[in-house]
Coordinates of C-alpha atoms and ligand atoms in Angstrom, one line a residue:
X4 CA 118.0 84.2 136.1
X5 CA 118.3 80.5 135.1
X6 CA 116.0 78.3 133.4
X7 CA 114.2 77.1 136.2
X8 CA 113.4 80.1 137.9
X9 CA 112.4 81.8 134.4
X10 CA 110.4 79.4 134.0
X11 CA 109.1 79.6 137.7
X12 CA 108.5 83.3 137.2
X13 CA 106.7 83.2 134.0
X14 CA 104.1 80.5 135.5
X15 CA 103.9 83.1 138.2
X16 CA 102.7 85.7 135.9
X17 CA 100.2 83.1 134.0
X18 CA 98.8 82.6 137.6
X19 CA 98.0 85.8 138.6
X20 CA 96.6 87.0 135.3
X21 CA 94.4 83.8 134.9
X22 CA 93.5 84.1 138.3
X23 CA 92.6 87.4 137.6
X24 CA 95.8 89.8 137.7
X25 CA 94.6 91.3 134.4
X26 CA 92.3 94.1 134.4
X27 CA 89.5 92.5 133.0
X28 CA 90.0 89.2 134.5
X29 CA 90.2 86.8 131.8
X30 CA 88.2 83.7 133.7
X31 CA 90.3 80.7 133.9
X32 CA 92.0 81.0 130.4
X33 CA 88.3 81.8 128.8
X34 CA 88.3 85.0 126.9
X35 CA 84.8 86.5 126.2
X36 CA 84.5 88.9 123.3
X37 CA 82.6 91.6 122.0
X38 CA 81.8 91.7 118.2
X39 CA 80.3 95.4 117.0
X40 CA 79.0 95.3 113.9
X41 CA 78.1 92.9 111.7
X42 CA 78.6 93.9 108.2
X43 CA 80.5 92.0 105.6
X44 CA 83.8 91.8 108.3
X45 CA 82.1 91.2 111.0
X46 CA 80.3 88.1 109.8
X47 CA 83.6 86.7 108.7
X48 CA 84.8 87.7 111.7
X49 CA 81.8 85.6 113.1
X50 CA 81.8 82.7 110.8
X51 CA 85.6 81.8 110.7
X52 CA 85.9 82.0 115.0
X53 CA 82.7 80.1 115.3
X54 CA 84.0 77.5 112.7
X55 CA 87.8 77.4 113.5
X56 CA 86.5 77.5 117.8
X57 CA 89.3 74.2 118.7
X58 CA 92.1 75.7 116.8
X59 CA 91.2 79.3 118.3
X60 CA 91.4 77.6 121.5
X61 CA 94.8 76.3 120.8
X62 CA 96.6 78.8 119.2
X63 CA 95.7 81.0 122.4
X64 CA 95.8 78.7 125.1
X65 CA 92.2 79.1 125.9
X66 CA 89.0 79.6 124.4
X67 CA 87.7 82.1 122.9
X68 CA 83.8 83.1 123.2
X69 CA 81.4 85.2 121.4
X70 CA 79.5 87.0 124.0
X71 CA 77.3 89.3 122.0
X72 CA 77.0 91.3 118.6
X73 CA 75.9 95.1 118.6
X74 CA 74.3 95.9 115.7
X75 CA 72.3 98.5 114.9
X76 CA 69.3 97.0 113.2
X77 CA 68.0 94.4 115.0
X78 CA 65.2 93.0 112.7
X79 CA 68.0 92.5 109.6
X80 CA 68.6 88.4 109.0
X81 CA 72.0 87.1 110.7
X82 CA 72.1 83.7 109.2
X83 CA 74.3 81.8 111.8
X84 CA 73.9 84.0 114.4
X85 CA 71.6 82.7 117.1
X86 CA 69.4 86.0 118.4
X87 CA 70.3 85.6 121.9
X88 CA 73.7 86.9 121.0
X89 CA 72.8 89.9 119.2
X90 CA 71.9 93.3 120.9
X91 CA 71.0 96.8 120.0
X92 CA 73.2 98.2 123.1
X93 CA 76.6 98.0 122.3
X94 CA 77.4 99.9 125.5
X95 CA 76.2 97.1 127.9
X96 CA 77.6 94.5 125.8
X97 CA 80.7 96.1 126.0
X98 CA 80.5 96.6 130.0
X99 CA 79.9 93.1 130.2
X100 CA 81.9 91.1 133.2
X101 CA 82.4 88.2 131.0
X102 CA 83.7 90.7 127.8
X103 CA 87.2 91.2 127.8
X104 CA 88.3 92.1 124.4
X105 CA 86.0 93.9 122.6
X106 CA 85.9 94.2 118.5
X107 CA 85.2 97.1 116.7
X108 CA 84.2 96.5 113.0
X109 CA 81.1 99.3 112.2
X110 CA 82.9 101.6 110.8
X111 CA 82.6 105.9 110.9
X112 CA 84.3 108.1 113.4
X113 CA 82.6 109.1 115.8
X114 CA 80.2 106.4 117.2
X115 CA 83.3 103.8 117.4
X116 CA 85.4 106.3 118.7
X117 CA 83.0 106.8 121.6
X118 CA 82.7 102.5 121.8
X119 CA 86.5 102.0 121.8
X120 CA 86.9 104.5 124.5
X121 CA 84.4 103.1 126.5
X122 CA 85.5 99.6 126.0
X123 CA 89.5 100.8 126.9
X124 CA 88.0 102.9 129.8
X125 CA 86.7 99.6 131.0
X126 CA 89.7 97.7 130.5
X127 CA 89.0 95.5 127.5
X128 CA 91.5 95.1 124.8
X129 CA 90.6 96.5 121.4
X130 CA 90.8 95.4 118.0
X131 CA 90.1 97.7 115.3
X132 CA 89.8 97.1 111.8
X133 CA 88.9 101.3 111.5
X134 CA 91.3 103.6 109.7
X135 CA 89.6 106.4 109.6
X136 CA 89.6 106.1 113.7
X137 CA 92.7 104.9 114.4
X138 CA 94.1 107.6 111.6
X139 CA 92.3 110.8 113.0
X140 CA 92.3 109.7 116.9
X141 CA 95.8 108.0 117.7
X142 CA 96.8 109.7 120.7
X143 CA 93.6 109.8 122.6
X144 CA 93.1 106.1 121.8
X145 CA 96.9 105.0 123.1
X146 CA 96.4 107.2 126.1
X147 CA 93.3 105.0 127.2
X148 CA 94.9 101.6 126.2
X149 CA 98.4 103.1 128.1
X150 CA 95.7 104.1 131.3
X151 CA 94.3 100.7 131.3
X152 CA 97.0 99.1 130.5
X153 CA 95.1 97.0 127.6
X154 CA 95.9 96.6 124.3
X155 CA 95.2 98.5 121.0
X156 CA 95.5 96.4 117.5
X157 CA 94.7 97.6 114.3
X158 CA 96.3 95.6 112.0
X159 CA 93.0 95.5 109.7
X160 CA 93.2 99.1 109.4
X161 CA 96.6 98.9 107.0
X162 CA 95.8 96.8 103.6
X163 CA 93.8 94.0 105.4
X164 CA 95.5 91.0 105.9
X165 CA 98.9 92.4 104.4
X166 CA 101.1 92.4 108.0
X167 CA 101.9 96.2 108.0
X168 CA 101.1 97.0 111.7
X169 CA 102.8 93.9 112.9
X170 CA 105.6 94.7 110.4
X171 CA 106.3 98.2 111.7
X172 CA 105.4 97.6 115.7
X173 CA 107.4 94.0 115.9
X174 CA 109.7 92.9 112.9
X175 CA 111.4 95.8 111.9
X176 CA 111.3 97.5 115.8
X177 CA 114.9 97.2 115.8
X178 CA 115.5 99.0 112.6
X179 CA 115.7 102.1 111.5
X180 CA 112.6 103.3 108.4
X181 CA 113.6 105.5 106.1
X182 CA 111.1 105.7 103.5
X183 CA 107.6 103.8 103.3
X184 CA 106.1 103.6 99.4
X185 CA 102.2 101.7 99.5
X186 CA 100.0 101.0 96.8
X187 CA 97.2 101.2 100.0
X188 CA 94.2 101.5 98.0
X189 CA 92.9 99.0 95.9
X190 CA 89.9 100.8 94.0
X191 CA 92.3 103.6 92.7
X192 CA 95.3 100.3 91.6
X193 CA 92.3 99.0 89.6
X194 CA 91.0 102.5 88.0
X195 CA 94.5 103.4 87.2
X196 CA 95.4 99.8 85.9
X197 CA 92.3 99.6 83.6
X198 CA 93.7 103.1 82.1
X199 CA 96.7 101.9 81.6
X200 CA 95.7 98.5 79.9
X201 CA 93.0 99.8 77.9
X202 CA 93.3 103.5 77.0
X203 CA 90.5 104.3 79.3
X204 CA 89.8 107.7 80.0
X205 CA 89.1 108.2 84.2
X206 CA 85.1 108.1 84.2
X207 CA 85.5 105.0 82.1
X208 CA 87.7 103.6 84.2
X209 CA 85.5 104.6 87.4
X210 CA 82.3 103.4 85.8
X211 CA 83.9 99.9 85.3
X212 CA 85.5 99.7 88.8
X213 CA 81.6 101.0 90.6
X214 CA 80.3 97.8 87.9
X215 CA 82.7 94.8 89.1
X216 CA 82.0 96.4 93.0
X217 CA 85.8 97.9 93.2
X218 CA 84.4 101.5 93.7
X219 CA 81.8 102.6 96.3
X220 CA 78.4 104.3 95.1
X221 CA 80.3 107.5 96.6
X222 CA 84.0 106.8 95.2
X223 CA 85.0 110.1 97.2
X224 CA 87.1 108.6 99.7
X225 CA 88.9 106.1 97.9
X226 CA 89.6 108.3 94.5
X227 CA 90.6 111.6 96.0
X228 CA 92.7 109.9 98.4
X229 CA 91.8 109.9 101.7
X230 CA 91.8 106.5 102.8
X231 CA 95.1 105.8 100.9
X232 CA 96.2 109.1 103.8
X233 CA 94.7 107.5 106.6
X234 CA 96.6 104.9 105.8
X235 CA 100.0 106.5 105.5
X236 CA 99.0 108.6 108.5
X237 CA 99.2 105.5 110.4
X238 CA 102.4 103.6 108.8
X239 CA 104.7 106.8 109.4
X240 CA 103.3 107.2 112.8
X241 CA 104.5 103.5 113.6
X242 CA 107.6 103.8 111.2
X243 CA 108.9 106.4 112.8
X244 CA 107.9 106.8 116.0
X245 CA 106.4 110.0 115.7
X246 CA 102.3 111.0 116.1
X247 CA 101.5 111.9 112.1
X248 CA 97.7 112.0 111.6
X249 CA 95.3 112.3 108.9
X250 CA 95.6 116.2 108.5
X251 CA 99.0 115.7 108.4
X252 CA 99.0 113.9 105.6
X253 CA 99.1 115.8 101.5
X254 CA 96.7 114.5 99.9
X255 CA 96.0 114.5 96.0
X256 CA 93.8 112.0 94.6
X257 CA 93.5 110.3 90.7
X258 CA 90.1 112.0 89.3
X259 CA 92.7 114.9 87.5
X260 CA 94.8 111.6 86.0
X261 CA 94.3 111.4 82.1
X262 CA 94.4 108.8 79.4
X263 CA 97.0 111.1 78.1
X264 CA 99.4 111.2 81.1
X265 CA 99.2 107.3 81.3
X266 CA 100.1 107.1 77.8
X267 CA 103.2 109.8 78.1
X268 CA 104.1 107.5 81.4
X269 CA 104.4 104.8 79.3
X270 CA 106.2 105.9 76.3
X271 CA 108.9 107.2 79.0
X272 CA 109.0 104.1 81.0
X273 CA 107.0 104.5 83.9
X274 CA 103.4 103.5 85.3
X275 CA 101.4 105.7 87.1
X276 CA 100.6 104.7 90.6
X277 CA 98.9 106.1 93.5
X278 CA 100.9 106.0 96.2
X279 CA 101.0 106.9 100.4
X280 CA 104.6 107.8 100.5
X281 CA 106.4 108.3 103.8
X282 CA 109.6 109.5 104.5
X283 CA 112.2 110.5 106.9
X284 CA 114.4 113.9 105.4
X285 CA 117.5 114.7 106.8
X286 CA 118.5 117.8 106.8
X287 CA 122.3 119.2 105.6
X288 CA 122.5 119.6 109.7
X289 CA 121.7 116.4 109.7
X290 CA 118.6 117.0 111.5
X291 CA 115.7 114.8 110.5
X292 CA 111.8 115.4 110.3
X293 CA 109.2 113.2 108.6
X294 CA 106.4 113.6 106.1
X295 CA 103.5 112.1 104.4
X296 CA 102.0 112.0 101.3
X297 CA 99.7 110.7 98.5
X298 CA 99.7 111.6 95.3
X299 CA 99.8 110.0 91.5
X300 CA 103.6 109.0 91.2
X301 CA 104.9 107.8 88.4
X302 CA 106.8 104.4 88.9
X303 CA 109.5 103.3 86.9
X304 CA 108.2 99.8 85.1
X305 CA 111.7 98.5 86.6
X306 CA 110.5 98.6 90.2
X307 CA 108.6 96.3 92.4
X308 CA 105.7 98.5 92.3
X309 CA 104.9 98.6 89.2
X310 CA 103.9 95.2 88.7
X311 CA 101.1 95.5 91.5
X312 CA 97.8 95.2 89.5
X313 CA 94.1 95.0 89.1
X314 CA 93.1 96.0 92.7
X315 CA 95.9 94.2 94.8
X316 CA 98.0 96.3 97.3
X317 CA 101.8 96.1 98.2
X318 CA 103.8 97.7 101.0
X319 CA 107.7 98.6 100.1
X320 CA 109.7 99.8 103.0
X321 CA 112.7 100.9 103.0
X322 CA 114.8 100.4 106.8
X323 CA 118.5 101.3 107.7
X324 CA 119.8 97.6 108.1
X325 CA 116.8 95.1 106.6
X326 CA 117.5 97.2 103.7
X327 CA 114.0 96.6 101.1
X328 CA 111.0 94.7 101.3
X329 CA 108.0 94.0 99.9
X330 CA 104.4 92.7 101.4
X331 CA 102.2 91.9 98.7
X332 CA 98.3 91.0 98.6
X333 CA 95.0 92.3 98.7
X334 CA 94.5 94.7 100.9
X335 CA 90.9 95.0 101.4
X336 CA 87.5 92.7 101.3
X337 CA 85.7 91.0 104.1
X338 CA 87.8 87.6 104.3
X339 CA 91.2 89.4 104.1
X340 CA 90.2 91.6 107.1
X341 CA 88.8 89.0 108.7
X342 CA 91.7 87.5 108.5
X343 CA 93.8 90.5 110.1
X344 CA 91.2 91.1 112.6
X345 CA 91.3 87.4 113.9
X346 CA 95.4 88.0 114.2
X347 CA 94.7 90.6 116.5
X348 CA 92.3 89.2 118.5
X349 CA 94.2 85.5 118.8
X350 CA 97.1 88.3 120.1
X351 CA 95.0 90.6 122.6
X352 CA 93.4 87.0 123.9
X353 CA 96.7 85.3 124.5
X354 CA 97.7 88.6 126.3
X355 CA 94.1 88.6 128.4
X356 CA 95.0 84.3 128.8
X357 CA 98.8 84.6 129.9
X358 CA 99.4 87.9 130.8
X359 CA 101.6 91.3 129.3
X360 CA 101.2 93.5 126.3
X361 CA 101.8 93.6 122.5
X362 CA 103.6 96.5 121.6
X363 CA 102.0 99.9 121.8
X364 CA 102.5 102.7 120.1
X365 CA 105.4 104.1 120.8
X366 CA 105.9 108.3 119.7
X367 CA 109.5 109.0 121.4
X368 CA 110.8 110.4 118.8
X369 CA 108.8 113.3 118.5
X370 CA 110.6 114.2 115.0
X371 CA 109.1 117.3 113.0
X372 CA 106.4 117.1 110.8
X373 CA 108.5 118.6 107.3
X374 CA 105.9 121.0 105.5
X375 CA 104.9 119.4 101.7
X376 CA 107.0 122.4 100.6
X377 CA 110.2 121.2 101.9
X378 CA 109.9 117.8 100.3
X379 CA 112.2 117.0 97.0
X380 CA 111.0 114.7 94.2
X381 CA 111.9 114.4 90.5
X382 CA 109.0 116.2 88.0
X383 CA 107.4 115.2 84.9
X384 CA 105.9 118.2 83.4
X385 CA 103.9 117.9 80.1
X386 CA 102.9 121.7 78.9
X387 CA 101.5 123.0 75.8
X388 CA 103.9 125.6 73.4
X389 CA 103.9 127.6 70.0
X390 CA 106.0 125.6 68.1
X391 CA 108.5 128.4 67.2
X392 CA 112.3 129.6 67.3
X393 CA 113.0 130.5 71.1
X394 CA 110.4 128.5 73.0
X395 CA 112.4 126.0 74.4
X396 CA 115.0 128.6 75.4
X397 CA 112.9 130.6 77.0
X398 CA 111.3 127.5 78.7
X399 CA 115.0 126.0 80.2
X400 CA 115.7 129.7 81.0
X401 CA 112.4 129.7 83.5
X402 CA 113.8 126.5 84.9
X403 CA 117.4 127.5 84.8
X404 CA 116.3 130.9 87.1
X405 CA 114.6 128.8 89.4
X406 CA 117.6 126.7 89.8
X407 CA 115.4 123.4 88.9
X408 CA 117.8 121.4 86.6
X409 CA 116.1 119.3 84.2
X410 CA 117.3 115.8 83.0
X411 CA 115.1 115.1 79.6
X412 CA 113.3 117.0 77.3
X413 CA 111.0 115.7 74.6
X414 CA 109.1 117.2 72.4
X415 CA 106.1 116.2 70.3
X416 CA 104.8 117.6 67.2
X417 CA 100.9 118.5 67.6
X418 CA 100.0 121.3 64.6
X419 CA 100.7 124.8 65.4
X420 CA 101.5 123.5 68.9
X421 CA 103.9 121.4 70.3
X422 CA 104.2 119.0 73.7
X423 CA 107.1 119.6 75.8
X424 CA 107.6 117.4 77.8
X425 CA 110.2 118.0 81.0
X426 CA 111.5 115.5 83.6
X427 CA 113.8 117.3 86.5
X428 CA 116.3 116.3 88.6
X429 CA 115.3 116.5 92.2
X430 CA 113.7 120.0 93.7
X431 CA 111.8 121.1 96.3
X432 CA 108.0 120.7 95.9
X433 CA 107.7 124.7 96.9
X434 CA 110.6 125.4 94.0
X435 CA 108.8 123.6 91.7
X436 CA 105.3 124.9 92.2
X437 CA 107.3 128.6 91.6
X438 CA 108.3 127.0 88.5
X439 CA 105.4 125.7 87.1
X440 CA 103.6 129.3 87.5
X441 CA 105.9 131.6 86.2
X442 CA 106.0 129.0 83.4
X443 CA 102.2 129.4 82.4
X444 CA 103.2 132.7 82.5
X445 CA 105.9 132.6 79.4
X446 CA 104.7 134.1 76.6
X447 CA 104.1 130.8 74.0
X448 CA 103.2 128.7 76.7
X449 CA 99.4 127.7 76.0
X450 CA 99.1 125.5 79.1
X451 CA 100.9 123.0 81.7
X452 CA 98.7 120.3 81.5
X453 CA 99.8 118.1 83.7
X454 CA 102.9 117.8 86.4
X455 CA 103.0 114.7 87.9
X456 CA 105.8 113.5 90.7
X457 CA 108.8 110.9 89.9
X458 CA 108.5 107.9 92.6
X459 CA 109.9 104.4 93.7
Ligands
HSE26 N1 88.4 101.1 99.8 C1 89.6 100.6 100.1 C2 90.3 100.2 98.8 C3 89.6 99.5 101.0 O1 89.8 100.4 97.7 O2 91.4 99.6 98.9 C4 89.4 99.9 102.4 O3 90.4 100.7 102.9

């Protein structure tokens, strides 16, 4: 095809979609949208489309119009938001003629889940800043978008404004991943941080994070590490083409992290970090599955990672011929994922305005999900001994029957007792876990206090 009938084609397209080829029927270039919820994202959401309205208009190639706000308490001040537009009923809102994309920032599971079905069902694009949703529902909410042939964005849902969606469905969708390591949670960065920097123990840490409004009144989610999985639920999904979802996902949190572990990190080099690590393993047959995990890692000071502070979030990926990268920034607050959610809308309204798709999910690969078992990392294992002839022989000899080879071995005077403390070369999480209970089983060994997983 030449120039000129490229060109003649593509105006064909813009045509029929603005005169109403698209499923919703975008109205001559207008595109009408849908805001739920109106909480501290959804009234930047609000604010910066109502402000930035010319540019919007622009940047898309036709304007953009709030048509209504579902919220659930109607008598609660909007300042900025002229009544008319808000509504208790976010179904009718959503089944609007003039609604064709249709923004989901409440929050939950199941109430938005039932919204963005509805609003797919009726063929409005979707932009969701909800990782819980997108994390637990995937499939069900791809199929809809596939059905209707709409589009699904989520960039919000990954580290706000950080570009980790786009990252993984456009600029590195000719590469191959191997290996995802996020610091995807900012509230755990800043508890773990503050231990680090000031000898903190955990609570102390926590207290101070649920003071400065890092930590939620229930911490749950963030601290034991569930959002940090919904979020690696969805990276590995995208990075490697494969459906992994929240259950998929190990899962161990920071509340068990102790001043003491930070301050043996540090004397050996490392920081400890929580982080949503996923990976593609290849097999000595060379077959490959995929796995994904979240658990305190410790990070050599040496590495990228390491450096990520306070409650700041960073992304390093790992692909086949981009080799490493690093996306860097906060990853969570109302203006960053405003910011992401108004990316995703300029996208799904340029798609309503000129016609097509953005990139969907794409699960072709189908790989295996490997069990946590099967994984390999490097150990650091701090335990408890008598401080006698023998011990550390008959510690190496628990490792040596296990066949877990160890690389360093300190030890630290404490009274009658002594610290030991083991790093390993590389063994199987399942190996390991062997290990570590027949040790607590050696006569002399008073307890394994802590074993925490060599990262990045
Ligand atoms: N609570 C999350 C954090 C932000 O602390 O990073 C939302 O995912």
């Amino acid at each position: 095809m030449n120039a000129t009938t490229q060109a003649a084609a593509s105006n064909q397209k813009q045509d029929a979609t603005i005169s109403g080829g698209s499923s919703s029927g975008a109205r001559a270039g207008s595109v009408g949208v849908a805001l739920l919820g109106m909480g501290t994202v959804g009234a930047e959401v609000f604010r910066l489309l109502e402000e930035n309205s010319n540019d919007f208009t622009h940047r898309i190639g036709g304007a953009v119009e709030i048509k209504g706000v579902a919220v659930s308490n109607m008598s609660k001040p909007r300042p900025g938001v002229p009544d008319e537009l808000l509504t208790d009923d976010a179904h009718a809102l959503i089944n609007r003629d003039d609604v064709d994309v249709v923004v989901e920032v409440i929050g939950g599971i199941d109430y938005p889940r039932e919204l963005v079905l509805a609003a797919l069902k009726a063929g409005k694009s979707v932009v969701t800043a909800n990782k819980a949703l997108v994390a637990a529902h995937a499939d069900e909410l791809a199929a809809a978008a596939d059905a209707a042939d709409v589009d699904l964005y989520f960039e919000a849902a990954v580290a706000a404004a950080i570009p980790v969606v786009g990252m993984l469905r456009r600029s590195l969708a000719g590469d191959k991943i191997q290996r995802i390591s996020g610091i995807v949670n900012g509230t755990t960065n800043f508890i773990l941080d503050a231990m680090a920097s000031t000898g903190a123990s955990y609570d102390e840490a926590l207290a101070e994070a649920t003071r400065l409004g890092y930590a939620e009144a229930d911490p749950t989610a963030d601290v034991e590490g569930h959002d940090a999985a919904s979020k690696a639920a969805i990276m590995a999904s995208l990075g490697f083409h494969t459906r992994v979802k929240f259950e998929d996902v190990h899962c161990e949190g920071i509340s068990a992290v102790t001043a003491k572990d930070i301050a043996a990190a540090d004397q050996a080099g490392y920081v400890i970090k929580l982080l949503a690590i996923c990976e593609r393993l290849v097999a000595e047959d060379g077959s490959e599955s995929v796995n994904a995990r979240v658990h305190p890692t410790l990070v050599s000071k040496e590495h990228p990672l390491a450096s990520v502070n306070e409650s700041y979030n960073a992304i390093f990926v790992e692909a086949e011929a981009a080799g490493s990268l690093m996306f860097y920034g906060n990853g969570a607050g109302g203006n960053p994922t405003a910011s992401a959610v108004l990316g995703d809308l300029v996208g799904a309204a340029r798609n309503k305005v000129h016609g097509g798709r953005a990139p969907g999910e794409n699960t072709y690969a189908n790989l295996p999900l490997a069990d946590f078992g099967e994984v390999t990392a490097r150990y650091h294992i701090d335990m408890e001994v008598d401080d006698r002839a023998g011990m550390l022989a008959a510690v190496a000899q628990e490792f040596a029957k296990s066949g877990v080879s160890i690389r360093t071995v300190r030890q630290q005077d404490t009274g009658h007792t002594a610290r030991l403390i083991v790093v390993t070369h590389s063994a199987q999480e399942k190996v390991l876990d062997a290990t570590v209970h027949a040790l607590s089983n050696v006569p002399g060994v008073k307890a394994v206090d802590s074993v925490i997983r060599l990262g990045a």
